[in-house]
XYZ file of C-alpha atoms in Angstrom:
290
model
C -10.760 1.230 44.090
C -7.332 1.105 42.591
C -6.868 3.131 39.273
C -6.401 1.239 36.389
C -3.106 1.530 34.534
C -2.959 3.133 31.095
C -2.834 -0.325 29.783
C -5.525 -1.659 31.811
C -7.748 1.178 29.475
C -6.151 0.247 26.299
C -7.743 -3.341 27.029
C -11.060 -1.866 28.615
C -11.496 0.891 25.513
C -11.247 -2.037 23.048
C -13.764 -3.760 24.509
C -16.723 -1.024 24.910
C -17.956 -1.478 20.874
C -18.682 -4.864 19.360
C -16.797 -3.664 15.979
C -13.788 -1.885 15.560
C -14.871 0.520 12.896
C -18.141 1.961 13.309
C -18.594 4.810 10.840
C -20.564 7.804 11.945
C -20.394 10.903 14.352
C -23.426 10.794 15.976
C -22.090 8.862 19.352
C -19.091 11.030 19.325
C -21.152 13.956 19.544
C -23.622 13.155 22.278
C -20.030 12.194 24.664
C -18.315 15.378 23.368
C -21.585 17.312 24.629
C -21.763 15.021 27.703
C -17.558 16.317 28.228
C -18.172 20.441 27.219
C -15.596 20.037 24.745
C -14.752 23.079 23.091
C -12.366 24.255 20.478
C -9.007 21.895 20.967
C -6.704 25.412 19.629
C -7.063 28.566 18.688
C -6.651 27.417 15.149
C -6.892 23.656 13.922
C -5.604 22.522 10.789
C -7.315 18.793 9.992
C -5.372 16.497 7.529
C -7.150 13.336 5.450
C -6.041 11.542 2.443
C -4.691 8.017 1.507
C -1.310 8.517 1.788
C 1.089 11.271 3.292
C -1.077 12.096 6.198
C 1.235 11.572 9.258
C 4.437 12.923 7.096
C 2.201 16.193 6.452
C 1.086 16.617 10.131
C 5.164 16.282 10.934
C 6.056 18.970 8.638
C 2.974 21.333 9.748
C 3.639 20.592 13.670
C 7.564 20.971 13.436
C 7.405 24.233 11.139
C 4.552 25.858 13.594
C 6.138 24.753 16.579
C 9.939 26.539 14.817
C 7.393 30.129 14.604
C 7.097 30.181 18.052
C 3.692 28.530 18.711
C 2.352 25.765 21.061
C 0.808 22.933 19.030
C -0.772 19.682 19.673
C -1.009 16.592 17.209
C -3.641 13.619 17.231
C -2.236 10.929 14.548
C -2.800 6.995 14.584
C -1.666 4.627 14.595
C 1.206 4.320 17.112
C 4.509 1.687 16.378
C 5.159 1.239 19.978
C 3.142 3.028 22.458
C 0.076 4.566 22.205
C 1.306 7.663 24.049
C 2.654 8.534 20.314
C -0.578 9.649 19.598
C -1.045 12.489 21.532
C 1.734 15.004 21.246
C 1.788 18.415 22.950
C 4.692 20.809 22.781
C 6.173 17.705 20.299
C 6.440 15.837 23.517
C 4.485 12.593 23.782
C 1.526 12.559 26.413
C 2.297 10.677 30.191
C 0.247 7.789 30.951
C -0.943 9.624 33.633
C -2.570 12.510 31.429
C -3.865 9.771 28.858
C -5.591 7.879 32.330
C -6.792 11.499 33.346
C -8.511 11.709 29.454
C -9.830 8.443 29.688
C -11.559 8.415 32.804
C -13.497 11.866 31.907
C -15.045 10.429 28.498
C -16.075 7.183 30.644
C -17.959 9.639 33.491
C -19.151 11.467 29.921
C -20.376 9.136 28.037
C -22.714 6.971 29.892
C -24.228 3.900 27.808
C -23.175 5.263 24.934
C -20.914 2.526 23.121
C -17.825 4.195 21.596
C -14.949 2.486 19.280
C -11.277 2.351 20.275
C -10.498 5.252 18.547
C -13.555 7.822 19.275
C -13.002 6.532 22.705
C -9.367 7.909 21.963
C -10.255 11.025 19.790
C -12.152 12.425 22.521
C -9.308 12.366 24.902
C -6.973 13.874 22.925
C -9.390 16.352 22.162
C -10.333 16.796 26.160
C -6.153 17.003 27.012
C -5.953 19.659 24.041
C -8.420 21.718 24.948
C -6.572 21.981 28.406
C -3.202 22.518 27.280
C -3.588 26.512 25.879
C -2.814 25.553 22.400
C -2.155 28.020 19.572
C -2.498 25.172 17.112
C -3.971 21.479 17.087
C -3.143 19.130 13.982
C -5.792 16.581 14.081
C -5.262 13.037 11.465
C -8.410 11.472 9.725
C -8.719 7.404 11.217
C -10.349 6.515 8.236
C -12.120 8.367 5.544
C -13.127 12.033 6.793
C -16.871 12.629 6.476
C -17.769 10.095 9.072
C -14.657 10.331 10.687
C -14.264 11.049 14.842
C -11.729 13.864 14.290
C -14.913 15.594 12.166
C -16.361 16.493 15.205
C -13.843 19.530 15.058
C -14.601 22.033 12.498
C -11.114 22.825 10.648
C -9.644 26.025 10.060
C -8.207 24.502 6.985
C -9.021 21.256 5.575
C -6.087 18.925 3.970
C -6.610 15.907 1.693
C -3.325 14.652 0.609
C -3.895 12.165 -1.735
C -6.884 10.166 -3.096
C -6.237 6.749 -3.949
C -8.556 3.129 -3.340
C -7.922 2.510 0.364
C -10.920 0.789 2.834
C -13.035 0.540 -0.290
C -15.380 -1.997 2.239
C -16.123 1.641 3.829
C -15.403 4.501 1.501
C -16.098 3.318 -1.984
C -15.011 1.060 -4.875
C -13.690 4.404 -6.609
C -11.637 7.411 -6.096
C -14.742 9.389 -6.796
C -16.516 7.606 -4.274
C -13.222 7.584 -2.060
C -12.547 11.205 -2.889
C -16.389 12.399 -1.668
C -15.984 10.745 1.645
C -12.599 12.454 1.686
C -13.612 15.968 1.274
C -16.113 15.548 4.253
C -13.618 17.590 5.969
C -13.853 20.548 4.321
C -15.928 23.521 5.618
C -17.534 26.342 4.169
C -15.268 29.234 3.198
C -12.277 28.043 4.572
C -9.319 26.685 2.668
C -9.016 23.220 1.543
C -5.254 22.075 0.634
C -5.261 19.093 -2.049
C -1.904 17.494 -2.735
C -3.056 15.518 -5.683
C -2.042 17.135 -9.200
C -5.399 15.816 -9.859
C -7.591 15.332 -7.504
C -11.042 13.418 -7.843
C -13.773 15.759 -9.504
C -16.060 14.547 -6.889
C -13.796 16.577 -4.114
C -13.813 19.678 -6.084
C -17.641 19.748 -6.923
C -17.942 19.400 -3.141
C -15.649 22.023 -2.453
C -17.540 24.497 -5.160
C -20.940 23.144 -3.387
C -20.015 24.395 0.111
C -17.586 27.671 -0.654
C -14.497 25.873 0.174
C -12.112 28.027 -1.384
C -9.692 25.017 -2.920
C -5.618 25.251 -2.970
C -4.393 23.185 -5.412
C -0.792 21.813 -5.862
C 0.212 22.572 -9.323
C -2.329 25.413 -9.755
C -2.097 27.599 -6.566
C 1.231 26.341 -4.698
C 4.387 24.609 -6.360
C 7.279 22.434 -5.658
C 10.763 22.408 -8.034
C 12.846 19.023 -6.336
C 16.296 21.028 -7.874
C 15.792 24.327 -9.078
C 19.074 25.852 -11.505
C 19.246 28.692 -9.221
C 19.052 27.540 -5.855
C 21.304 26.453 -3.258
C 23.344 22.896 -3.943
C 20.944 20.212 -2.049
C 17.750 22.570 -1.767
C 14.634 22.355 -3.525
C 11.850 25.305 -4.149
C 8.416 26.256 -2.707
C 6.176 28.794 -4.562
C 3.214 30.640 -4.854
C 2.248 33.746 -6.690
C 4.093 36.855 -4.586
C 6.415 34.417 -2.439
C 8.859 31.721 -2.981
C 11.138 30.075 -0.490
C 14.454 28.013 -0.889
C 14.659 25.010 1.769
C 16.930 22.435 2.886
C 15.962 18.592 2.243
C 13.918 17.354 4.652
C 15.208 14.493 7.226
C 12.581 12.263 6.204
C 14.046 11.464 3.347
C 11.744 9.180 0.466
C 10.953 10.962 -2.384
C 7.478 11.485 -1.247
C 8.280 13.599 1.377
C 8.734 16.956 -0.523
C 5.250 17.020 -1.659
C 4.208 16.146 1.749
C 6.749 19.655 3.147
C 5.173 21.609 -0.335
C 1.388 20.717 0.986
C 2.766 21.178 5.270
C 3.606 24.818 3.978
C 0.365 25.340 1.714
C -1.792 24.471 4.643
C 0.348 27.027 7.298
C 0.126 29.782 4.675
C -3.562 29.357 4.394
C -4.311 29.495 7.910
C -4.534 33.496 8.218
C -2.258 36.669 8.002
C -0.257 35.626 10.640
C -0.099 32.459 9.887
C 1.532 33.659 6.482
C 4.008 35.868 7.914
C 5.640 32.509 9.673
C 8.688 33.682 8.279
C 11.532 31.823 6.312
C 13.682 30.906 8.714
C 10.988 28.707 10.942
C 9.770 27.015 7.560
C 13.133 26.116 6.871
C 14.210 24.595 10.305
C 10.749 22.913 10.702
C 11.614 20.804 6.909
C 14.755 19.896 8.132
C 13.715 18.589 11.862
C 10.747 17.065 11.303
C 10.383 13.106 12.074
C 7.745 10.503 12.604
């Protein structure tokens, strides 16, 4: 039997669920069993929110990947290929590897129906686990709680922004919104919210679980042109540590907040992750792109 093509699976995956959103994790789970999927990295860093969310994964990936380590990033969607959603090494993954992926989670998943982009969370999941990754990046689809990348438990959770997005699924509110949101969080790990002022709904889950919250504008800062800095640099800060960088390359306004949160969620990995020292931050702002 001749092997199908990588777009050949594109066209089989979308046709193995009768809808292309089907909220829940608890087909995703019986496949990953099925595969023996394990942890994708050594650390992973999972990143939700309305807006921001492949901008932040940039920053984090480029700025890790400037320290020295060897990281992997699921995002979606892709502008021209779908290879642009699986990166390892911040180079794209072959057809060949994404066929390889593909044709394990069919042998793993039996009957079970899975959506176009389970179908594809698993196999980036089943490619990272085999690539010796010090870090894996992993982008909510849609939501978080119910969410195929939730089948990984985070290191440190990220919620960017809340704001009224796929209200048909999450919500009518950002309360609602928010909740569904925070479904990434675990217990006693960080959680890195970008919002000034985020839904109450995502801190009362936070509190309820032992999340241990990082807050822009409370716990981490941003100053766009501080008096004292460098001509064209802007400011990062915490309590004990601040850090002068160059503008990033993606360059809408936006974007700094994204960097400020990128750094906030590094810096809350572990020790070593906060001893990624100035030097890689500041390369990793400046190079990262979409």
């Amino acid at each position: 039997m001749t092997r199908m093509t990588l777009v050949e699976w594109l066209a089989y995956i979308e046709r193995q669920h009768p809808r292309s959103i089907e909220m829940g994790l608890k087909r995703v789970r019986q496949v990953a069993a099925s595969l023996g999927l394990g942890r994708p990295a050594r650390r992973v860093v999972t990143v939700g929110g309305t807006n921001g969310k492949g901008s932040t994964v940039a920053f984090i990936e480029a700025i890790a990947r400037e320290a020295g380590w060897r990281v992997g990033a699921y995002t979606s969607p892709h502008l021209l290929a779908y290879n642009e959603r699986v990166r390892v090494d911040g180079i794209e993954a072959d057809d060949a590897a994404l066929v390889d992926a593909f044709e394990a989670v069919e042998r793993a998943r039996g009957d079970v129906a899975l959506t176009y982009f389970e179908y594809g969370t698993l196999a980036a999941l089943w490619l990272f686990e085999r690539a010796d990754l010090d870090l894996a990046i992993l982008e909510v689809g849609l939501g978080g709680r119910l969410d195929a990348t939730n089948l990984v438990d985070p290191d440190v959770a990220v919620i960017t922004t809340v704001d009224l997005d796929h209200q048909e699924w999450l919500g009518g509110d950002r309360e609602a919104i928010g909740f569904e949101k925070a479904g990434i969080a675990r217990a006693w790990k960080p959680l890195v919210l970008g919002d000034d002022d985020p839904p109450s709904s995502v801190l009362r889950h936070a509190y309820a679980i032992g999340a241990s919250a990082v807050r822009m504008g409370c716990d981490f800062f941003f100053d766009p042109a501080p008096d004292d800095a460098p001509v064209g640099h802007w400011r990062w800060r915490e309590v004990g540590y601040t850090v002068d960088l160059p503008r990033p390359a993606l360059a809408a306004p936006a974007q700094l907040r994204n960097a400020a949160v990128a750094i906030a969620s590094l810096r809350a990995l572990d020790t070593d992750a906060a001893a990624i020292d100035d030097a890689a931050i500041a390369r990793g702002i400046a190079r990262a792109n979409l």
